[in-house]
Amino acid sequence: MVAGGGPAGCGAAVAAARLGARVLLVEASGCLGGMGTSALVSAWSHMSDGRASVIGGLMLELVEAMYERGHIAPSYDRSFWTTRHNRGLGYDPEGYKRLLDEWCEGAGVEVRLFTKVIDVDADAAEGHVAGVVVHGVDGYAFVAAEAFVDATGDAVLAEACGAPSLRAGRDTERIMPPTLCAVQTGIDYEVFDRGLQQAAVERAIRDGFFSQDDRHVPGLFRSGRDHAIMNAGHVFGMDALDGKSLSAGMRRGRALAAEYTDFFRRYVPGCADITLVATGSLMGVRESRRVVGEYELCYDDYRERRHFHDQIAIYCKQVDIHVYDDSPEEYERYLRSFEERDVLAPGESYGIPYGVLVPLGWSNLWVAGRCASSDVMVNGAIRDQPACVMMGQAAGTAAVQALGSGERADALDTRRLVETLRAHGAHLPQGELHGSMTRRTTGVARPG
Ligand SMILES: Cc1cc2nc3c(=O)[nH]c(=O)nc-3n(C[C@H](O)[C@H](O)[C@H](O)COP(=O)(O)OP(=O)(O)OC[C@H]3O[C@@H](n4cnc5c(N)ncnc54)[C@H](O)[C@@H]3O)c2cc1C
């Protein structure tokens, strides 16, 4: 049973189904893809360390299929996931939706759209989940299963189970602001130059144009021949886990999308005819809840570019902590982060070990994607979609291994897991393998 059909959930469901499991994938919205489709964040961050590709397995399959189908934006070629350093690419969200439909159907995954996990039957002392309560167009249902993957982004299932978690704004000082992204059309790409955008932002701030003086504007990213996604307008102070705050945030996000459309039209060459087509139906949430896992991938690991014997993926995106407010000091702090060791040099990458997928002390529950176990800084690196797909593939593969062998999630033979992932295309270059997982050494009491 996989909760959430974003990049992590689709990766988990397809991996498990291809290994022979009977899989139900429950998705709250009307399509698969999560932030990549419903939130219109239609871009994949870094997939190459500048020398070679760091992705493999299902993620490589996805990007190749999107490319073959013409759903990768013009100007991006294979070098963007094989050899280019520090580059992402934009894709067409509609093409991605259909590919994910076919992908899940082809693997035999049973997909339930408009269906939400709302409760669980779980024994927190034993670390065991018996089933989940879902609500969809048919009403309520109890779904019993043997293994569960939480890929909801917000760790909804794990939280309902009573698994330990960290909530942004409660367990952290501040919440990284979300952005309601949008699709734009009418841009003249012969004229538009992203390099001119920041000077335009500064000019508009001097003119008193904006309702907030936010200097950090990621901006427009081409996602197809005639369309681009707009990632602009931080919704400061919003809490994605608070219904009232989220609702107000969506209203504010839509107002900001209109405001930034006007900004591009007035201040940025090539955007005179820009037209706002649609805003996302989901808020673009960067930070909400992360589980406390058997391992927490932390900033020191990242800075050391640490690799692990039990890593289930390697990745190369830099830490990306957006401004927390619209003060000039915050923008300075943001800019400085790119001058320090946060940016990876060509050939550098870091490992994501298995333990980030396992809530501390749980036997048949995994998490994957944005809600996996890391500190805030590293979350700002591995929350990106390629890493989420790879974590999902690993969680789905681990669940099937556990079903077959009777192993617990928190005591899984990681040597076997890595070997199975490699056999299914994962790029895992570590040398010697061990059966036991890398665990956290300090800090948190084990449940039960
Ligand atoms: C503004 C913004 C810009 C970004 N830019 C990039 C970028 O350029 N490149 C990149 O690679 N990444 C980018 N990211 C990061 C990336 O898009 C997300 O972190 C990633 O999609 C997380 O994947 P996920 O599968 O963990 O969760 P999500 O994509 O959030 O998917 C979770 C899914 O679970 C569903 N769900 C939630 N609750 C329930 C429930 N109770 N029951 C059933 N289903 C549920 C949701 O509807 C959703 O479909 C960006 C993120 C944001 C917010």
Short mmCIF file of C-alpha atoms in Angstrom, two decimals, residues 2-448:
data_model
loop_
_atom_site.label_atom_id
_atom_site.label_comp_id
_atom_site.label_asym_id
_atom_site.label_seq_id
_atom_site.Cartn_x
_atom_site.Cartn_y
_atom_site.Cartn_z
CA VAL A 2 1.56 3.28 -1.14
CA ALA A 3 0.13 6.58 0.09
CA GLY A 4 0.74 9.53 -2.24
CA GLY A 5 1.34 9.42 -5.99
CA GLY A 6 4.11 12.01 -6.32
CA PRO A 7 7.59 11.16 -7.63
CA ALA A 8 8.39 9.08 -4.53
CA GLY A 9 5.06 7.23 -4.45
CA CYS A 10 5.09 6.41 -8.16
CA GLY A 11 8.68 5.15 -7.82
CA ALA A 12 7.73 2.96 -4.85
CA ALA A 13 4.56 1.57 -6.41
CA VAL A 14 6.11 0.72 -9.79
CA ALA A 15 9.21 -0.83 -8.21
CA ALA A 16 7.14 -3.03 -5.90
CA ALA A 17 4.69 -4.06 -8.61
CA ARG A 18 7.45 -4.98 -11.04
CA LEU A 19 8.93 -7.20 -8.35
CA GLY A 20 5.64 -9.07 -8.18
CA ALA A 21 3.78 -7.40 -5.30
CA ARG A 22 0.09 -6.53 -5.48
CA VAL A 23 0.16 -2.76 -5.01
CA LEU A 24 -2.52 -0.19 -4.24
CA LEU A 25 -1.46 3.44 -4.81
CA VAL A 26 -3.74 5.97 -3.16
CA GLU A 27 -3.52 9.58 -4.38
CA ALA A 28 -5.49 12.49 -2.94
CA SER A 29 -5.59 14.54 -6.17
CA GLY A 30 -6.81 13.69 -9.66
CA CYS A 31 -3.46 12.81 -11.23
CA LEU A 32 -0.08 11.30 -10.44
CA GLY A 33 3.13 13.34 -10.24
CA GLY A 34 2.59 15.34 -7.02
CA MET A 35 4.43 18.63 -7.03
CA GLY A 36 5.67 17.91 -10.57
CA THR A 37 2.13 18.04 -11.98
CA SER A 38 -0.52 19.27 -9.53
CA ALA A 39 1.77 21.97 -8.10
CA LEU A 40 3.20 22.79 -11.58
CA VAL A 41 6.80 22.36 -10.41
CA SER A 42 7.58 20.78 -13.76
CA ALA A 43 11.35 20.60 -13.51
CA TRP A 44 13.91 17.98 -12.61
CA SER A 45 16.98 19.21 -10.80
CA HIS A 46 20.49 17.92 -11.28
CA MET A 47 20.87 14.40 -12.59
CA SER A 48 24.55 14.58 -13.52
CA ASP A 49 27.51 15.51 -11.34
CA GLY A 50 29.19 17.19 -14.30
CA ARG A 51 31.10 14.10 -15.34
CA ALA A 52 28.54 11.33 -15.29
CA SER A 53 24.93 10.67 -14.51
CA VAL A 54 24.09 10.05 -10.84
CA ILE A 55 20.64 8.68 -11.59
CA GLY A 56 19.71 5.19 -12.67
CA GLY A 57 16.82 2.77 -12.47
CA LEU A 58 13.32 4.20 -12.66
CA MET A 59 14.43 7.86 -12.73
CA LEU A 60 16.60 7.26 -15.77
CA GLU A 61 13.75 5.39 -17.39
CA LEU A 62 11.41 8.35 -16.76
CA VAL A 63 13.67 11.03 -18.17
CA GLU A 64 14.53 8.93 -21.23
CA ALA A 65 10.85 8.20 -21.89
CA MET A 66 9.90 11.87 -21.53
CA TYR A 67 12.68 12.80 -23.93
CA GLU A 68 11.66 10.18 -26.50
CA ARG A 69 8.07 11.43 -26.37
CA GLY A 70 9.11 15.07 -26.89
CA HIS A 71 7.95 16.13 -23.42
CA ILE A 72 11.26 17.67 -22.38
CA ALA A 73 11.43 21.38 -23.15
CA PRO A 74 13.38 22.46 -26.26
CA SER A 75 17.06 23.31 -25.66
CA TYR A 76 17.55 20.39 -23.26
CA ASP A 77 19.27 17.31 -24.60
CA ARG A 78 20.69 14.12 -23.08
CA SER A 79 23.77 15.96 -21.81
CA PHE A 80 21.52 17.49 -19.13
CA TRP A 81 21.31 14.14 -17.35
CA THR A 82 24.61 12.64 -18.42
CA THR A 83 27.43 15.18 -18.32
CA ARG A 84 26.32 18.73 -17.51
CA HIS A 85 27.21 20.19 -14.16
CA ASN A 86 24.72 21.95 -11.93
CA ARG A 87 21.81 21.97 -14.37
CA GLY A 88 18.19 20.90 -14.27
CA LEU A 89 15.59 20.74 -17.01
CA GLY A 90 11.94 21.57 -17.56
CA TYR A 91 9.27 19.16 -18.76
CA ASP A 92 5.66 19.21 -19.87
CA PRO A 93 3.40 18.38 -16.89
CA GLU A 94 0.59 17.01 -19.08
CA GLY A 95 2.94 14.61 -20.85
CA TYR A 96 4.29 13.55 -17.46
CA LYS A 97 0.79 12.83 -16.11
CA ARG A 98 0.05 10.49 -19.03
CA LEU A 99 3.42 8.78 -18.79
CA LEU A 100 2.88 8.07 -15.09
CA ASP A 101 -0.62 6.71 -15.81
CA GLU A 102 0.83 4.32 -18.38
CA TRP A 103 3.81 3.48 -16.20
CA CYS A 104 1.63 2.44 -13.25
CA GLU A 105 -0.88 0.63 -15.42
CA GLY A 106 1.92 -1.22 -17.23
CA ALA A 107 3.41 -2.38 -13.93
CA GLY A 108 -0.02 -3.54 -12.69
CA VAL A 109 -0.36 -0.94 -9.91
CA GLU A 110 -3.95 -0.36 -8.83
CA VAL A 111 -4.31 3.42 -8.64
CA ARG A 112 -7.06 5.18 -6.67
CA LEU A 113 -7.28 8.87 -7.43
CA PHE A 114 -9.22 11.39 -5.33
CA THR A 115 -8.57 9.09 -2.39
CA LYS A 116 -6.94 10.17 0.81
CA VAL A 117 -5.40 8.28 3.69
CA ILE A 118 -7.13 9.70 6.76
CA ASP A 119 -6.40 7.24 9.55
CA VAL A 120 -4.57 4.04 10.40
CA ASP A 121 -4.79 0.90 12.47
CA ALA A 122 -1.27 0.69 13.87
CA ASP A 123 0.56 -0.48 16.97
CA ALA A 124 3.22 2.12 17.71
CA ALA A 125 4.83 0.03 20.47
CA GLU A 126 5.36 -2.87 18.05
CA GLY A 127 6.06 -0.57 15.12
CA HIS A 128 3.47 -2.37 13.03
CA VAL A 129 0.73 -1.08 10.70
CA ALA A 130 -2.28 -3.32 10.03
CA GLY A 131 -4.18 -1.07 7.65
CA VAL A 132 -5.30 2.40 6.69
CA VAL A 133 -8.63 4.17 6.47
CA VAL A 134 -9.06 5.91 3.13
CA HIS A 135 -11.73 8.33 1.97
CA GLY A 136 -12.61 8.66 -1.69
CA VAL A 137 -15.60 9.12 -3.96
CA ASP A 138 -16.97 5.76 -2.79
CA GLY A 139 -16.89 6.87 0.85
CA TYR A 140 -14.74 5.39 3.58
CA ALA A 141 -12.90 2.09 3.38
CA PHE A 142 -10.45 0.17 5.49
CA VAL A 143 -7.51 -1.19 3.51
CA ALA A 144 -5.47 -3.94 5.11
CA ALA A 145 -2.00 -4.58 3.72
CA GLU A 146 1.29 -6.13 4.71
CA ALA A 147 3.63 -3.27 3.87
CA PHE A 148 3.12 0.51 3.73
CA VAL A 149 5.05 3.29 2.05
CA ASP A 150 4.28 6.86 3.08
CA ALA A 151 5.02 9.11 0.11
CA THR A 152 2.55 11.87 0.98
CA GLY A 153 5.24 14.56 1.21
CA ASP A 154 3.77 15.56 4.59
CA ALA A 155 4.29 12.15 6.28
CA VAL A 156 0.52 11.89 6.79
CA LEU A 157 0.50 8.11 7.21
CA ALA A 158 3.56 7.96 9.46
CA GLU A 159 2.17 10.72 11.66
CA ALA A 160 -1.18 8.93 11.99
CA CYS A 161 0.75 5.80 13.00
CA GLY A 162 2.43 7.72 15.80
CA ALA A 163 5.86 7.41 14.21
CA PRO A 164 8.20 10.12 15.49
CA SER A 165 8.45 13.14 13.24
CA LEU A 166 9.70 16.72 13.08
CA ARG A 167 7.26 19.43 12.12
CA ALA A 168 8.53 22.61 10.50
CA GLY A 169 7.74 25.64 12.64
CA ARG A 170 7.18 23.50 15.77
CA ASP A 171 10.43 21.55 15.93
CA THR A 172 12.32 24.07 13.82
CA GLU A 173 12.57 27.80 14.37
CA ARG A 174 11.04 28.77 11.04
CA ILE A 175 9.29 27.29 8.03
CA MET A 176 10.84 27.64 4.62
CA PRO A 177 8.18 29.48 2.58
CA PRO A 178 6.29 27.68 -0.17
CA THR A 179 5.50 29.07 -3.61
CA LEU A 180 2.35 28.59 -5.65
CA CYS A 181 3.82 27.95 -9.09
CA ALA A 182 2.05 28.73 -12.37
CA VAL A 183 2.14 27.99 -16.10
CA GLN A 184 2.88 30.95 -18.35
CA THR A 185 2.75 31.33 -22.08
CA GLY A 186 3.48 34.16 -24.57
CA ILE A 187 7.21 34.44 -23.82
CA ASP A 188 9.48 35.38 -26.71
CA TYR A 189 12.44 33.05 -26.19
CA GLU A 190 14.48 34.86 -28.86
CA VAL A 191 14.54 37.85 -26.54
CA PHE A 192 14.01 36.51 -23.01
CA ASP A 193 17.25 36.21 -21.03
CA ARG A 194 17.15 34.81 -17.47
CA GLY A 195 20.37 36.68 -16.76
CA LEU A 196 18.49 40.00 -16.88
CA GLN A 197 15.85 38.99 -14.38
CA GLN A 198 17.58 39.91 -11.11
CA ALA A 199 18.31 43.48 -12.21
CA ALA A 200 14.64 43.78 -13.18
CA VAL A 201 13.57 42.55 -9.72
CA GLU A 202 15.79 45.17 -8.06
CA ARG A 203 14.38 47.89 -10.33
CA ALA A 204 10.80 46.90 -9.56
CA ILE A 205 11.55 46.90 -5.82
CA ARG A 206 12.98 50.43 -6.11
CA ASP A 207 9.78 51.45 -7.95
CA GLY A 208 7.67 50.06 -5.10
CA PHE A 209 6.03 47.65 -7.56
CA PHE A 210 5.69 44.55 -5.38
CA SER A 211 3.49 43.88 -2.36
CA GLN A 212 6.60 42.34 -0.71
CA ASP A 213 10.24 43.21 -1.35
CA ASP A 214 11.35 39.63 -1.98
CA ARG A 215 14.65 39.63 -3.90
CA HIS A 216 14.75 35.85 -4.23
CA VAL A 217 12.79 35.14 -7.42
CA PRO A 218 13.72 31.82 -9.08
CA GLY A 219 11.65 32.99 -12.06
CA LEU A 220 10.62 31.48 -15.38
CA PHE A 221 11.75 28.02 -16.53
CA ARG A 222 10.85 26.79 -19.98
CA SER A 223 8.78 23.61 -19.74
CA GLY A 224 7.65 23.18 -23.35
CA ARG A 225 7.70 24.82 -26.76
CA ASP A 226 5.20 27.53 -25.82
CA HIS A 227 5.02 27.38 -22.06
CA ALA A 228 7.11 27.97 -18.97
CA ILE A 229 6.63 27.43 -15.28
CA MET A 230 6.82 30.44 -13.06
CA ASN A 231 8.39 29.87 -9.64
CA ALA A 232 7.98 33.32 -8.11
CA GLY A 233 6.33 34.76 -5.02
CA HIS A 234 7.20 33.19 -1.67
CA VAL A 235 4.18 32.79 0.59
CA PHE A 236 5.90 33.84 3.81
CA GLY A 237 4.58 32.57 7.14
CA MET A 238 2.44 29.77 5.72
CA ASP A 239 2.17 26.43 7.51
CA ALA A 240 1.24 23.62 5.09
CA LEU A 241 -0.02 21.47 7.97
CA ASP A 242 -2.53 24.05 9.19
CA GLY A 243 -5.74 24.11 7.13
CA LYS A 244 -6.50 27.76 7.79
CA SER A 245 -2.97 28.84 6.97
CA LEU A 246 -2.86 26.67 3.83
CA SER A 247 -6.17 28.09 2.57
CA ALA A 248 -5.02 31.65 3.13
CA GLY A 249 -1.71 30.69 1.48
CA MET A 250 -3.47 29.50 -1.69
CA ARG A 251 -5.32 32.82 -1.92
CA ARG A 252 -2.12 34.75 -1.39
CA GLY A 253 -0.28 32.50 -3.88
CA ARG A 254 -2.84 33.22 -6.61
CA ALA A 255 -2.60 36.96 -5.97
CA LEU A 256 1.19 36.75 -6.10
CA ALA A 257 1.08 34.78 -9.37
CA ALA A 258 -0.94 37.62 -10.97
CA GLU A 259 1.43 40.22 -9.48
CA TYR A 260 4.56 38.46 -10.81
CA THR A 261 2.94 38.03 -14.23
CA ASP A 262 2.53 41.81 -14.34
CA PHE A 263 6.12 42.21 -13.19
CA PHE A 264 7.48 40.05 -16.01
CA ARG A 265 5.27 41.83 -18.56
CA ARG A 266 6.45 45.28 -17.45
CA TYR A 267 10.06 44.77 -16.53
CA VAL A 268 11.54 41.77 -18.35
CA PRO A 269 12.38 41.86 -22.10
CA GLY A 270 10.63 39.13 -24.08
CA CYS A 271 7.64 39.02 -21.71
CA ALA A 272 5.43 41.77 -23.17
CA ASP A 273 2.80 39.16 -24.15
CA ILE A 274 3.16 36.87 -21.15
CA THR A 275 -0.14 35.26 -20.17
CA LEU A 276 -0.90 33.45 -16.93
CA VAL A 277 -2.53 30.16 -17.94
CA ALA A 278 -3.05 28.48 -14.57
CA THR A 279 -1.76 28.28 -11.04
CA GLY A 280 -1.09 24.93 -9.35
CA SER A 281 -3.95 23.06 -7.71
CA LEU A 282 -1.49 22.13 -4.94
CA MET A 283 0.67 24.57 -3.01
CA GLY A 284 4.38 24.15 -3.77
CA VAL A 285 5.44 23.09 -0.29
CA ARG A 286 9.17 22.97 0.45
CA GLU A 287 9.00 21.98 4.07
CA SER A 288 6.32 20.48 6.32
CA ARG A 289 7.05 17.27 8.22
CA ARG A 290 9.96 14.82 8.16
CA VAL A 291 10.03 11.49 9.95
CA VAL A 292 12.66 10.65 12.53
CA GLY A 293 14.32 7.74 10.81
CA GLU A 294 16.75 4.98 11.68
CA TYR A 295 19.27 7.37 10.13
CA GLU A 296 19.08 11.12 9.74
CA LEU A 297 21.07 12.39 6.78
CA CYS A 298 22.65 15.56 8.09
CA TYR A 299 24.57 18.59 6.90
CA ASP A 300 27.92 17.15 8.02
CA ASP A 301 27.33 14.12 5.78
CA TYR A 302 26.55 16.48 2.95
CA ARG A 303 29.59 18.69 3.52
CA GLU A 304 31.84 15.63 3.65
CA ARG A 305 30.18 14.29 0.47
CA ARG A 306 29.80 11.09 2.46
CA HIS A 307 29.00 7.83 0.75
CA PHE A 308 27.56 4.81 2.58
CA HIS A 309 27.84 1.06 2.11
CA ASP A 310 24.02 0.88 2.28
CA GLN A 311 23.21 3.93 0.16
CA ILE A 312 20.14 3.40 -1.97
CA ALA A 313 20.83 6.42 -4.17
CA ILE A 314 23.48 9.02 -4.76
CA TYR A 315 22.65 12.61 -5.51
CA CYS A 316 24.36 15.88 -6.39
CA LYS A 317 21.92 18.77 -5.91
CA GLN A 318 23.17 21.50 -3.61
CA VAL A 319 21.47 22.54 -0.40
CA ASP A 320 18.89 25.16 -1.32
CA ILE A 321 17.44 27.03 1.65
CA HIS A 322 15.18 29.78 0.37
CA VAL A 323 14.85 33.14 2.09
CA TYR A 324 12.72 32.96 5.24
CA ASP A 325 11.56 36.57 4.89
CA ASP A 326 11.90 39.46 2.46
CA SER A 327 14.63 41.35 4.33
CA PRO A 328 17.82 42.28 2.42
CA GLU A 329 19.83 40.41 5.13
CA GLU A 330 18.02 37.18 4.34
CA TYR A 331 18.75 37.57 0.65
CA GLU A 332 22.42 38.17 1.49
CA ARG A 333 22.41 34.99 3.59
CA TYR A 334 20.89 33.10 0.66
CA LEU A 335 23.50 34.41 -1.79
CA ARG A 336 26.39 33.63 0.57
CA SER A 337 25.31 29.98 0.79
CA PHE A 338 26.35 29.56 -2.84
CA GLU A 339 29.84 30.83 -2.13
CA GLU A 340 30.56 28.32 0.61
CA ARG A 341 31.09 24.60 0.36
CA ASP A 342 27.41 24.04 -0.29
CA VAL A 343 27.92 23.93 -4.05
CA LEU A 344 29.20 20.60 -5.30
CA ALA A 345 32.23 20.59 -7.60
CA PRO A 346 32.20 18.49 -10.78
CA GLY A 347 32.44 14.82 -9.89
CA GLU A 348 31.13 15.31 -6.33
CA SER A 349 28.05 13.60 -4.95
CA TYR A 350 26.72 12.30 -1.64
CA GLY A 351 24.94 9.10 -0.64
CA ILE A 352 21.42 8.60 0.68
CA PRO A 353 21.53 5.61 3.06
CA TYR A 354 18.66 3.15 3.55
CA GLY A 355 17.95 4.25 7.14
CA VAL A 356 16.41 7.58 6.04
CA LEU A 357 13.48 5.57 4.65
CA VAL A 358 12.62 3.76 7.90
CA PRO A 359 10.78 5.50 10.73
CA LEU A 360 12.68 4.66 13.91
CA GLY A 361 11.58 1.27 15.22
CA TRP A 362 8.98 0.38 12.56
CA SER A 363 8.66 -3.06 11.03
CA ASN A 364 6.47 -2.64 7.93
CA LEU A 365 6.43 1.11 7.31
CA TRP A 366 8.72 3.07 5.00
CA VAL A 367 8.75 6.72 3.99
CA ALA A 368 10.13 8.14 0.77
CA GLY A 369 10.56 11.57 -0.76
CA ARG A 370 10.29 14.95 0.86
CA CYS A 371 9.26 13.48 4.24
CA ALA A 372 12.28 11.13 4.54
CA SER A 373 14.65 11.52 7.49
CA SER A 374 17.14 14.35 7.12
CA ASP A 375 17.94 17.64 8.78
CA VAL A 376 16.55 20.87 7.34
CA MET A 377 19.69 21.65 5.35
CA VAL A 378 19.87 18.27 3.64
CA ASN A 379 16.13 18.28 3.08
CA GLY A 380 16.86 21.37 1.00
CA ALA A 381 18.92 19.11 -1.29
CA ILE A 382 17.23 15.70 -1.42
CA ARG A 383 13.66 16.97 -1.62
CA ASP A 384 14.15 17.39 -5.35
CA GLN A 385 12.27 15.08 -7.65
CA PRO A 386 15.05 12.84 -9.01
CA ALA A 387 16.14 11.98 -5.46
CA CYS A 388 12.48 11.38 -4.50
CA VAL A 389 11.95 8.90 -7.36
CA MET A 390 15.13 7.04 -6.37
CA MET A 391 14.10 6.93 -2.70
CA GLY A 392 10.70 5.67 -3.81
CA GLN A 393 12.22 2.88 -5.88
CA ALA A 394 14.29 1.84 -2.88
CA ALA A 395 11.33 1.90 -0.47
CA GLY A 396 9.18 -0.20 -2.81
CA THR A 397 12.03 -2.66 -3.35
CA ALA A 398 12.73 -2.92 0.39
CA ALA A 399 9.05 -3.55 1.11
CA VAL A 400 8.95 -6.47 -1.35
CA GLN A 401 12.16 -7.91 0.10
CA ALA A 402 10.65 -7.74 3.59
CA LEU A 403 7.41 -9.38 2.41
CA GLY A 404 9.34 -12.26 0.91
CA SER A 405 11.81 -12.85 3.73
CA GLY A 406 9.84 -11.79 6.81
CA GLU A 407 12.51 -9.23 7.71
CA ARG A 408 11.54 -6.07 9.55
CA ALA A 409 12.05 -2.72 7.83
CA ASP A 410 14.38 -1.65 10.62
CA ALA A 411 16.50 -4.82 10.36
CA LEU A 412 16.62 -5.36 6.62
CA ASP A 413 19.58 -7.00 4.90
CA THR A 414 20.87 -3.93 3.07
CA ARG A 415 23.40 -5.90 1.04
CA ARG A 416 20.56 -7.76 -0.62
CA LEU A 417 18.60 -4.56 -1.09
CA VAL A 418 21.51 -2.83 -2.84
CA GLU A 419 22.06 -5.88 -5.05
CA THR A 420 18.39 -5.94 -6.09
CA LEU A 421 18.40 -2.19 -6.78
CA ARG A 422 21.53 -2.57 -8.89
CA ALA A 423 19.93 -5.43 -10.81
CA HIS A 424 17.09 -3.00 -11.64
CA GLY A 425 19.38 -0.29 -12.94
CA ALA A 426 20.11 1.82 -9.84
CA HIS A 427 23.42 3.65 -9.95
CA LEU A 428 25.07 2.57 -6.68
CA PRO A 429 28.85 2.77 -7.06
CA GLN A 430 29.81 1.91 -3.47
CA GLY A 431 32.39 -0.88 -3.11
CA GLU A 432 32.08 -3.30 -0.22
CA LEU A 433 28.54 -4.09 0.92
CA HIS A 434 27.36 -5.08 4.43
CA GLY A 435 24.07 -6.53 5.55
CA SER A 436 23.40 -4.04 8.33
CA MET A 437 22.18 -0.52 7.85
CA THR A 438 23.91 2.69 8.85
CA ARG A 439 22.05 3.94 11.92
CA ARG A 440 22.00 7.16 13.85
CA THR A 441 24.38 7.00 16.78
CA THR A 442 22.96 9.70 19.03
CA GLY A 443 20.00 11.63 20.12
CA VAL A 444 16.67 9.82 19.95
CA ALA A 445 15.10 7.18 22.20
CA ARG A 446 13.81 4.10 20.40
CA PRO A 447 10.06 3.48 20.76
CA GLY A 448 8.58 0.32 22.27
#
